[in-house]
XYZ file of C-alpha atoms in Angstrom:
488
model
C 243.494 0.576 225.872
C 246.260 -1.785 224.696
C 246.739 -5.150 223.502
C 249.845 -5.201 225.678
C 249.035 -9.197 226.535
C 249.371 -10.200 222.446
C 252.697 -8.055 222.371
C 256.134 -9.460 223.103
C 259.447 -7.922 223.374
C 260.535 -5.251 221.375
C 257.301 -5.056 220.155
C 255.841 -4.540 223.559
C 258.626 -2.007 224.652
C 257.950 0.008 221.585
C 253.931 0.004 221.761
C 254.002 1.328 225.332
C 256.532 4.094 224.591
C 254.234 5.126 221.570
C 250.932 4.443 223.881
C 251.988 7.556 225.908
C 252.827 9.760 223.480
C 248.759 9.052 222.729
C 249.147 7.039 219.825
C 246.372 4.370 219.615
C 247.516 1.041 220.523
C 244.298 -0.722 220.625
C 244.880 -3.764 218.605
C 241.777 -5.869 217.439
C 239.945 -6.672 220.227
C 236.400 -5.650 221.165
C 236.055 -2.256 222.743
C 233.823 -2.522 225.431
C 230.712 -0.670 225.704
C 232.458 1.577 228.865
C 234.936 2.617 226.392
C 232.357 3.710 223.490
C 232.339 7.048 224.788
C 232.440 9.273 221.471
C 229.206 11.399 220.670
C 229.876 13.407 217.775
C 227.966 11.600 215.372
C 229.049 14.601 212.580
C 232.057 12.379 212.600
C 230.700 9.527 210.878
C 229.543 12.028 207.983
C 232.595 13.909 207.695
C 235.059 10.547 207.701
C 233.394 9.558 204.497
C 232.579 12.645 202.905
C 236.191 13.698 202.541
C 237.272 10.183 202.239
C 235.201 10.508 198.562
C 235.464 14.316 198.041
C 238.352 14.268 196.211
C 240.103 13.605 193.220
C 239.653 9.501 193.006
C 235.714 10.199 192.824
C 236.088 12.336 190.605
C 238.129 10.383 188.272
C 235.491 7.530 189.050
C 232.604 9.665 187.268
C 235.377 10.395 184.448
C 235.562 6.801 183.592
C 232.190 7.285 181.989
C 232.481 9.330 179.186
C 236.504 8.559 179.111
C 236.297 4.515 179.236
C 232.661 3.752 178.246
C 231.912 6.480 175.221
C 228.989 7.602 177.625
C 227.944 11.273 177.305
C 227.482 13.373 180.249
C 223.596 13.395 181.173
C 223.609 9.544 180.373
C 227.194 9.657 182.831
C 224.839 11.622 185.846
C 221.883 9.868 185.423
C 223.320 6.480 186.068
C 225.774 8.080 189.040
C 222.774 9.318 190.812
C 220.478 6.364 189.983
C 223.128 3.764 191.185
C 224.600 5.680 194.371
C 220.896 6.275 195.440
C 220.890 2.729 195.623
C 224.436 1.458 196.585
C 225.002 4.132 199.268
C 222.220 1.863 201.555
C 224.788 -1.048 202.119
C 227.763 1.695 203.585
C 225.075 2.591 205.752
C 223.960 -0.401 206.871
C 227.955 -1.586 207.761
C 228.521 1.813 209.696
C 225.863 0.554 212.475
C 228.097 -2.377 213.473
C 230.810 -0.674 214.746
C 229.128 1.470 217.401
C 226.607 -1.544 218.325
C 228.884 -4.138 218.887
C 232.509 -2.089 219.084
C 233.871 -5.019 216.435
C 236.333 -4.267 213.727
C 235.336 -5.475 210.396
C 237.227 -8.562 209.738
C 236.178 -9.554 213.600
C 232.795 -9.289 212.977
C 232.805 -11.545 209.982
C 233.542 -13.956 212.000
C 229.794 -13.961 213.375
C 228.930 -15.374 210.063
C 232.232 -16.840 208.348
C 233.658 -18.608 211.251
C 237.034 -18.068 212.996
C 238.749 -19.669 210.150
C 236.669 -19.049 207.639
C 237.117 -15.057 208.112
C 240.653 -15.467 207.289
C 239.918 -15.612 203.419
C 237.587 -11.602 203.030
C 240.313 -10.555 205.650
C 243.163 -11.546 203.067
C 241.356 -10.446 200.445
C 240.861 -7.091 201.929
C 244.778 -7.042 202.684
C 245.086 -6.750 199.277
C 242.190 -4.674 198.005
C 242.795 -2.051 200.375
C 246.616 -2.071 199.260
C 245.343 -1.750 195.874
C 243.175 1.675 196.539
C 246.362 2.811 198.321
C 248.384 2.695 195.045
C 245.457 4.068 192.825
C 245.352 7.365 194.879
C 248.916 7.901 195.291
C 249.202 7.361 191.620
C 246.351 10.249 190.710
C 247.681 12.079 193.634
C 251.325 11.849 191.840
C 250.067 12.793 188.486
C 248.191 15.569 190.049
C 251.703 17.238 191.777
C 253.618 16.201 188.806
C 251.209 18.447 186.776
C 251.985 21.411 188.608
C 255.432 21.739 186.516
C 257.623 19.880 184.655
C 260.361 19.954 187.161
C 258.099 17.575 188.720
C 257.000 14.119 188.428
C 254.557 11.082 189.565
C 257.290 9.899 192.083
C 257.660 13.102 194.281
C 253.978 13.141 194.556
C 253.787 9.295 195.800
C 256.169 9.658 198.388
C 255.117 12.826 199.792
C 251.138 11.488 199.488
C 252.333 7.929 201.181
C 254.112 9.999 204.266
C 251.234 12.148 204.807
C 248.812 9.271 204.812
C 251.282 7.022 207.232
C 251.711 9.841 210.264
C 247.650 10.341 209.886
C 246.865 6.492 210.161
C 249.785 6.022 212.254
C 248.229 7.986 215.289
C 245.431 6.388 215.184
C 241.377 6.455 215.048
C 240.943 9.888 216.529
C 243.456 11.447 214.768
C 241.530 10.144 211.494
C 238.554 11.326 212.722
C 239.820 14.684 213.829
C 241.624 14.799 210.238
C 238.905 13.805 208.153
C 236.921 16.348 209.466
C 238.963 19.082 207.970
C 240.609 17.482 204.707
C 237.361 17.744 202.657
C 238.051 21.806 202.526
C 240.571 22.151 199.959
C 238.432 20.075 197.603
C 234.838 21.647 198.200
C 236.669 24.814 197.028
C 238.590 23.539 193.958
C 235.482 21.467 192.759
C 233.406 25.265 192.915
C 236.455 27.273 191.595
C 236.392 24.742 188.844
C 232.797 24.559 188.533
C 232.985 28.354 187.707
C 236.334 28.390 185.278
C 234.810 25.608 183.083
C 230.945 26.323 183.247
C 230.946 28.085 179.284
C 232.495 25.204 178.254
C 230.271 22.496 180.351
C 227.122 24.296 179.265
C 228.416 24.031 175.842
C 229.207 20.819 175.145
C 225.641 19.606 176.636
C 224.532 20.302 173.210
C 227.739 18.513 171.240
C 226.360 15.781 169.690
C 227.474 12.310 171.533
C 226.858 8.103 170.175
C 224.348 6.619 171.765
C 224.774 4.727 174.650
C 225.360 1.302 174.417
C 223.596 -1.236 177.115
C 227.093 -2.983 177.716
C 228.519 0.219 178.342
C 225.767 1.283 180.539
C 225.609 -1.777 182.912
C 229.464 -1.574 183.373
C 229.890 1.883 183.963
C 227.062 0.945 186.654
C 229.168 -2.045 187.696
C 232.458 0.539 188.246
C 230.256 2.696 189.990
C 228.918 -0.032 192.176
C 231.897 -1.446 192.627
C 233.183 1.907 194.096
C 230.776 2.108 196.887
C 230.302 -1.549 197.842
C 234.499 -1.501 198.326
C 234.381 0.354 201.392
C 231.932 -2.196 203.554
C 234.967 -4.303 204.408
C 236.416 -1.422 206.394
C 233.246 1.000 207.557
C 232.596 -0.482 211.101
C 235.892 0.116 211.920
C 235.450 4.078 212.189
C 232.730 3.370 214.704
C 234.162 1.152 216.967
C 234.875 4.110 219.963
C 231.317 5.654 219.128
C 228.551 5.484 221.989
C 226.212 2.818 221.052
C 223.471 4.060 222.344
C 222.067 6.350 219.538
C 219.891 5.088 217.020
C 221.029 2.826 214.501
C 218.655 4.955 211.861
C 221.335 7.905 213.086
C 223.923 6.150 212.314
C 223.036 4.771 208.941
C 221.715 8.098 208.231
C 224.896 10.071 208.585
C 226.811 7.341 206.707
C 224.324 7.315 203.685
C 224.593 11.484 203.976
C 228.274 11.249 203.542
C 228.677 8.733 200.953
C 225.869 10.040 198.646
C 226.649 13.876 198.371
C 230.202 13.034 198.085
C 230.352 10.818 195.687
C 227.407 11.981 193.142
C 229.350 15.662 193.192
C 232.285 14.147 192.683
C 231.681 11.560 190.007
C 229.335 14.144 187.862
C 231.753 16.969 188.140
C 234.337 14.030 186.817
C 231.802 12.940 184.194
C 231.099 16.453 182.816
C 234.588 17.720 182.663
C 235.828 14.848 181.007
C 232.851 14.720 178.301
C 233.933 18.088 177.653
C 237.842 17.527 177.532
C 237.746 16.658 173.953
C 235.995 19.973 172.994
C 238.724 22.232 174.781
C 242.356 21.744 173.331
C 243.950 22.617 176.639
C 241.724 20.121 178.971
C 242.819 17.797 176.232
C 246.034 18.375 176.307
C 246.273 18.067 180.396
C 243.897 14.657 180.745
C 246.700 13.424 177.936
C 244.948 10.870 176.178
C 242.527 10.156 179.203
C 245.518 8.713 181.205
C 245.799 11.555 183.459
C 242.919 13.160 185.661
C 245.297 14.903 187.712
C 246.296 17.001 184.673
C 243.253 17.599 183.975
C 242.165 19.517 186.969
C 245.512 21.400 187.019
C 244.543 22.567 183.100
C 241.021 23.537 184.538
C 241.900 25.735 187.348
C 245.184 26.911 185.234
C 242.975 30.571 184.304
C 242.863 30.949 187.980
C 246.302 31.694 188.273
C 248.515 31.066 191.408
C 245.044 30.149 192.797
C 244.731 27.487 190.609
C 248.602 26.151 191.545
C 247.741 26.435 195.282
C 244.392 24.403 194.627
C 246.081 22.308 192.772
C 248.395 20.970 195.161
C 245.653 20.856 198.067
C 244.024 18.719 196.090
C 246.515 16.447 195.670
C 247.779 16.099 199.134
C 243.984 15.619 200.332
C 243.875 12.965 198.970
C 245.376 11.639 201.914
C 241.912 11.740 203.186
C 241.502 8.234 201.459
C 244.896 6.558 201.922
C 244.773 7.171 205.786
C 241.628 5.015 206.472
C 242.633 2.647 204.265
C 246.451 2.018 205.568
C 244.439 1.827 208.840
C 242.061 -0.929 208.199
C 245.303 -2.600 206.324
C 246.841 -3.236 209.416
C 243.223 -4.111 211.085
C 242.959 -7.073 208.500
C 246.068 -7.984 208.992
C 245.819 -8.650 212.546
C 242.644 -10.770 212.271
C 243.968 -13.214 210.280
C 245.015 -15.119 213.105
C 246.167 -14.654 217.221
C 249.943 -14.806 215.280
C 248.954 -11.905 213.339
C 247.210 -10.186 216.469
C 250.495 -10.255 218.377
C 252.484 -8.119 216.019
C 251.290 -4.422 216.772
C 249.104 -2.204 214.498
C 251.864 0.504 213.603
C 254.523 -2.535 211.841
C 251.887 -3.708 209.326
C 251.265 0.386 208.745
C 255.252 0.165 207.654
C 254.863 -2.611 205.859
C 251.741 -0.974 203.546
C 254.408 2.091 203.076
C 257.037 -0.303 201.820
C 254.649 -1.599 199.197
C 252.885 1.019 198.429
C 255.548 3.429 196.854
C 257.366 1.537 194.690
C 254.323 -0.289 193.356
C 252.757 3.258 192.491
C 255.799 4.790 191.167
C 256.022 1.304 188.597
C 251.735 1.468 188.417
C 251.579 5.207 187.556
C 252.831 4.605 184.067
C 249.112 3.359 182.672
C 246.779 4.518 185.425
C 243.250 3.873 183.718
C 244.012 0.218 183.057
C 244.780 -0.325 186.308
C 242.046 1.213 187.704
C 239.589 -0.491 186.324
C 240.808 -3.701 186.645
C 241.722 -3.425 190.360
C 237.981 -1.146 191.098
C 236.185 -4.421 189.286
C 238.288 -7.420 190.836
C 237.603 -5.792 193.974
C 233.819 -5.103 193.346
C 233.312 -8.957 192.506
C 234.667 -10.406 196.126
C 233.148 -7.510 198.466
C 229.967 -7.527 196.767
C 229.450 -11.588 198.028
C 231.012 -10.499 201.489
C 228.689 -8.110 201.566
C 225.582 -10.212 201.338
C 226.346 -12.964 203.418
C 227.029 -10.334 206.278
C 223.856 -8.138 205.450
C 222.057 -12.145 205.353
C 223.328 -13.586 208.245
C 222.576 -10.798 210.322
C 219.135 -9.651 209.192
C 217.617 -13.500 208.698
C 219.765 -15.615 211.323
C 220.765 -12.667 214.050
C 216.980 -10.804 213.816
C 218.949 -7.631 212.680
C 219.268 -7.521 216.532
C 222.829 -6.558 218.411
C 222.052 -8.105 221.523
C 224.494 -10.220 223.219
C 222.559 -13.188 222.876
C 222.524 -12.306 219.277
C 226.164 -11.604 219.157
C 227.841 -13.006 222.059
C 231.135 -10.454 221.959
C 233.083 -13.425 224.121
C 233.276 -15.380 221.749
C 234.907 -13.604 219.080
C 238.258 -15.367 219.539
C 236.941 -18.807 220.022
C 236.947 -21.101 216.973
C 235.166 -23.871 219.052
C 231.834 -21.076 219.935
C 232.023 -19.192 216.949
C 230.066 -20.076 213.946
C 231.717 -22.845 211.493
C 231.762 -20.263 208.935
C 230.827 -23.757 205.881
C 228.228 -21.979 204.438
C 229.843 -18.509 203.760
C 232.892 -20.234 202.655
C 229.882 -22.487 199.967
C 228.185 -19.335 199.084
C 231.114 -17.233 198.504
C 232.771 -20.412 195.906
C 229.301 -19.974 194.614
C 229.217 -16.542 194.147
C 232.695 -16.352 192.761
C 231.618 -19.217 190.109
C 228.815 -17.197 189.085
C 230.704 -14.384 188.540
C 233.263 -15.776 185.663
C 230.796 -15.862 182.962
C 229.532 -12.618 183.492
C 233.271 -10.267 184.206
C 234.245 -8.501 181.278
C 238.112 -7.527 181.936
C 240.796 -6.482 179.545
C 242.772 -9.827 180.425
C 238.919 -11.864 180.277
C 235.460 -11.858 178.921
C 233.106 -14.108 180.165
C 230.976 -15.832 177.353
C 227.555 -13.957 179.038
C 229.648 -10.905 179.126
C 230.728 -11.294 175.323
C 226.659 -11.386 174.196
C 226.605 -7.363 174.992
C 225.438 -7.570 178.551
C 227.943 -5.356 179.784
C 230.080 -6.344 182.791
C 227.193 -7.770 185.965
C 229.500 -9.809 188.083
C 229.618 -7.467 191.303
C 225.565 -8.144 190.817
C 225.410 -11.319 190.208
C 227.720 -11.952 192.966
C 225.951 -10.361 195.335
C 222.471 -12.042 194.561
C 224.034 -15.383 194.418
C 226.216 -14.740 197.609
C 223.143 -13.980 199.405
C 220.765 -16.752 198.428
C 223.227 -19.220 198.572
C 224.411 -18.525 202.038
C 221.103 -18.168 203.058
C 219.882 -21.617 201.958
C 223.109 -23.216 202.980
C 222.951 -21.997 206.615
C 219.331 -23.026 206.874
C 220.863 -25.859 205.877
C 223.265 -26.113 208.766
C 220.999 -25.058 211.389
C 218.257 -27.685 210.391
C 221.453 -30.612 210.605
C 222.523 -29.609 213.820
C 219.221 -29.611 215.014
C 218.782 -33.557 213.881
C 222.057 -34.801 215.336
C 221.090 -33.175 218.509
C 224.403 -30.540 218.155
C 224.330 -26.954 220.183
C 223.726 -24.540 217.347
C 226.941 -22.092 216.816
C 227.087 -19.127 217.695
């Protein structure tokens, strides 16, 4: 279906020449349930499992032992503990898009408002712009560590082309992609696995500091902030999916592909770099713990011309992650406002690629820095977006899908949809009670200074969703007394 009404000009000429070589020109509005046709529910495992089977997981768990001095069991422990936990809210999201055939940043507007949606769907502009530049950079390093004929730059630009002409054709071709990309990894991760095992099992019994409770809460607050990221962007990849399966199927194969993904991919991560220091040529790859793509290539070097070829899967897979994300880009983009709408999906896709390159080629230089900063920044907003969408729709919409419950109609309509006041309150609120609790290298809160580690994606979300929940009680109970229609 196409959007052919919001397009104008050479816009519109261009969108219905790409529309029939079966590019997807669906812009954002509601798919209707006659058009949520889709039954392979594999799908919404394997979009997720190779979208965090890969490298940037990997380096994720890494950031234990590397950033926060943790040792590896302490590292897996907490990885398994918090994804057991954080994986339920990915799960949750992926139901929307099959129930109510909504992008992300449209739904929101069942609880933000019309204009109040306008601020997560900036916000997610930029966050998902940032994850674009974080794997293209360890995607660079990863090519440039193949030889030193090579470097960072060649692997940006190659990973930013593959990503574009896989987002570029649109939600199936994702789907149909992401169901084979996660290959190449599952394969290095066990070639690995074997190559470095002596030297894994060995340094469980090197001696390691004890783990500090600052560094333990904000490795858990990285870690968090990892999964949580992706709700802004998970109903999207449902949106052509039948809704008439269960929504316990749903969450089910989302929570499947999220969890084994990202616990084997962050403890591999956390066990090979605990053990980097221990091996002078892991060392000498992960160079000073500012490279994880050298890393691998020094792990799977024994193998050989195996090693090279698995070595430059890996890289390119990683893809697997930009694709999605250049994709929901241009979704947010498009529901900032019926302006935005009218340009066509595939020019904000060219505009991501124009920013995306250079900034990685200029970010690649100090990629841990950056990575932490960006993962956490992003962790504080999406955790309060998160819980005033999980609030609104399990204590104001009766965790129902209905179309009394979300009137699909209305999506567009400023005047019918909600005012979106008390999201906009809660999330000030939550963002308030955040500052005294971040600990970044550019600021430490003063609760963050006492050692409690950083807690703002958790305080954030507990004071997102009690906050919106009172202030939308709030609301209702007002209209009620001046005799006003409650919103939608």
């Amino acid at each position: 279906m196409e959007d052919s009404r919001y397009h104008i000009g050479f816009f519109k000429r261009t969108t219905q020449l790409l529309s029939r070589y079966g590019i997807e020109t669906h812009g954002i509005m509601p798919v209707p349930a006659e058009e949520r046709l889709e039954t392979r529910w594999y799908q919404l495992f394997f979009i997720w499992f190779s979208s965090c089977m890969n490298i940037l997981t990997f380096s994720t768990g890494a950031a234990g032992p590397a950033f926060f001095s943790l040792g590896v069991c302490d590292s897996i422990v907490i990885i398994v503990i918090v994804n057991l936990v954080c994986c339920l809210l990915p799960g949750f999201f992926a139901v929307f898009g099959p129930k109510l055939g909504l992008r992300a940043m449209i739904q929101a507007r069942y609880s933000w408002g019309y204009f109040g949606a306008i601020i997560p769907a900036v916000l997610n502009i930029f966050s998902s712009e940032g994850f674009l530049i974080l794997n293209c950079i360890i995607g660079g390093q990863t090519i440039a560590s193949l030889s030193s004929q090579l470097n960072d730059t060649l692997g940006i630009v190659i990973l930013g082309i593959i990503s574009l002409v896989v987002a570029f054709c649109g939600y199936r071709i994702i789907h149909w992609y992401e169901s084979v990309a996660w290959i190449p990894n599952v394969i290095a991760f066990i070639v690995m696995l074997a190559v470095g095992y002596p030297q894994l099992r060995e340094n469980l019994s090197a001696p390691v500091p004890s783990a500090t409770p600052a560094n333990v809460v904000s490795f858990a607050s990285i870690l968090a902030s990892n999964m949580i990221s992706w709700c802004p962007m998970i109903p999207d990849y449902g949106v052509y999916h039948s809704p008439e399966v269960s929504s316990a199927r749903i969450f089910i194969y989302t929570y499947l592909g999220f969890f084994v993904s990202n616990v084997t991919g962050q403890a591999l991560g956390a066990a090979f770099a605990a053990a980097a220091p221990s091996v002078p040529a892991w060392n000498a790859g992960f160079d000073d713990r500012s490279s994880v793509g050298g890393l691998l290539h020094s792990i799977l070097l024994p193998t050989g011309a195996l090693g090279e070829i698995l070595t430059a899967l890996v890289a390119l897979s990683i893809s697997s992650a930009c694709a999605p994300t250049i994709y929901t880009f241009s979704n947010s983009f498009m529901a900032i406002s019926t302006w935005f709408a009218a340009v066509p999906r595939w020019v904000y896709m060219l505009l991501s690629e124009g920013i995306l390159i250079p900034v990685a080629i200029v970010g690649a230089k100090k990629f841990y820095a950056t990575f932490v900063d960006i993962l956490n920044i992003d962790g504080y907003w999406t955790s309060a977006f998160s819980a005033i969408i999980l609030t609104e729709h399990m204590l104001f919409r009766r965790a129902l899908f209905t179309e009394d419950q979300y009137p699909i109609m209305t999506w567009a309509s400023y005047a019918l949809l909600p005012s979106g006041i008390p999201a906009v309150v809660a999330f000030v609120c939550a963002c308030g009670a955040v500052v005294p609790f971040m600990s970044q290298a550019w600021y430490v809160g003063p609760v963050a200074r006492q050692g409690s580690g950083d807690v703002g994606v958790f305080v954030g979300f507990v004071v997102g969703a009690i906050t919106y929940a009172l202030a939308r009680s709030f609301e209702k109970i007002l209209y009620k007394k001046v005799g006003r229609a409650d919103a939608y």
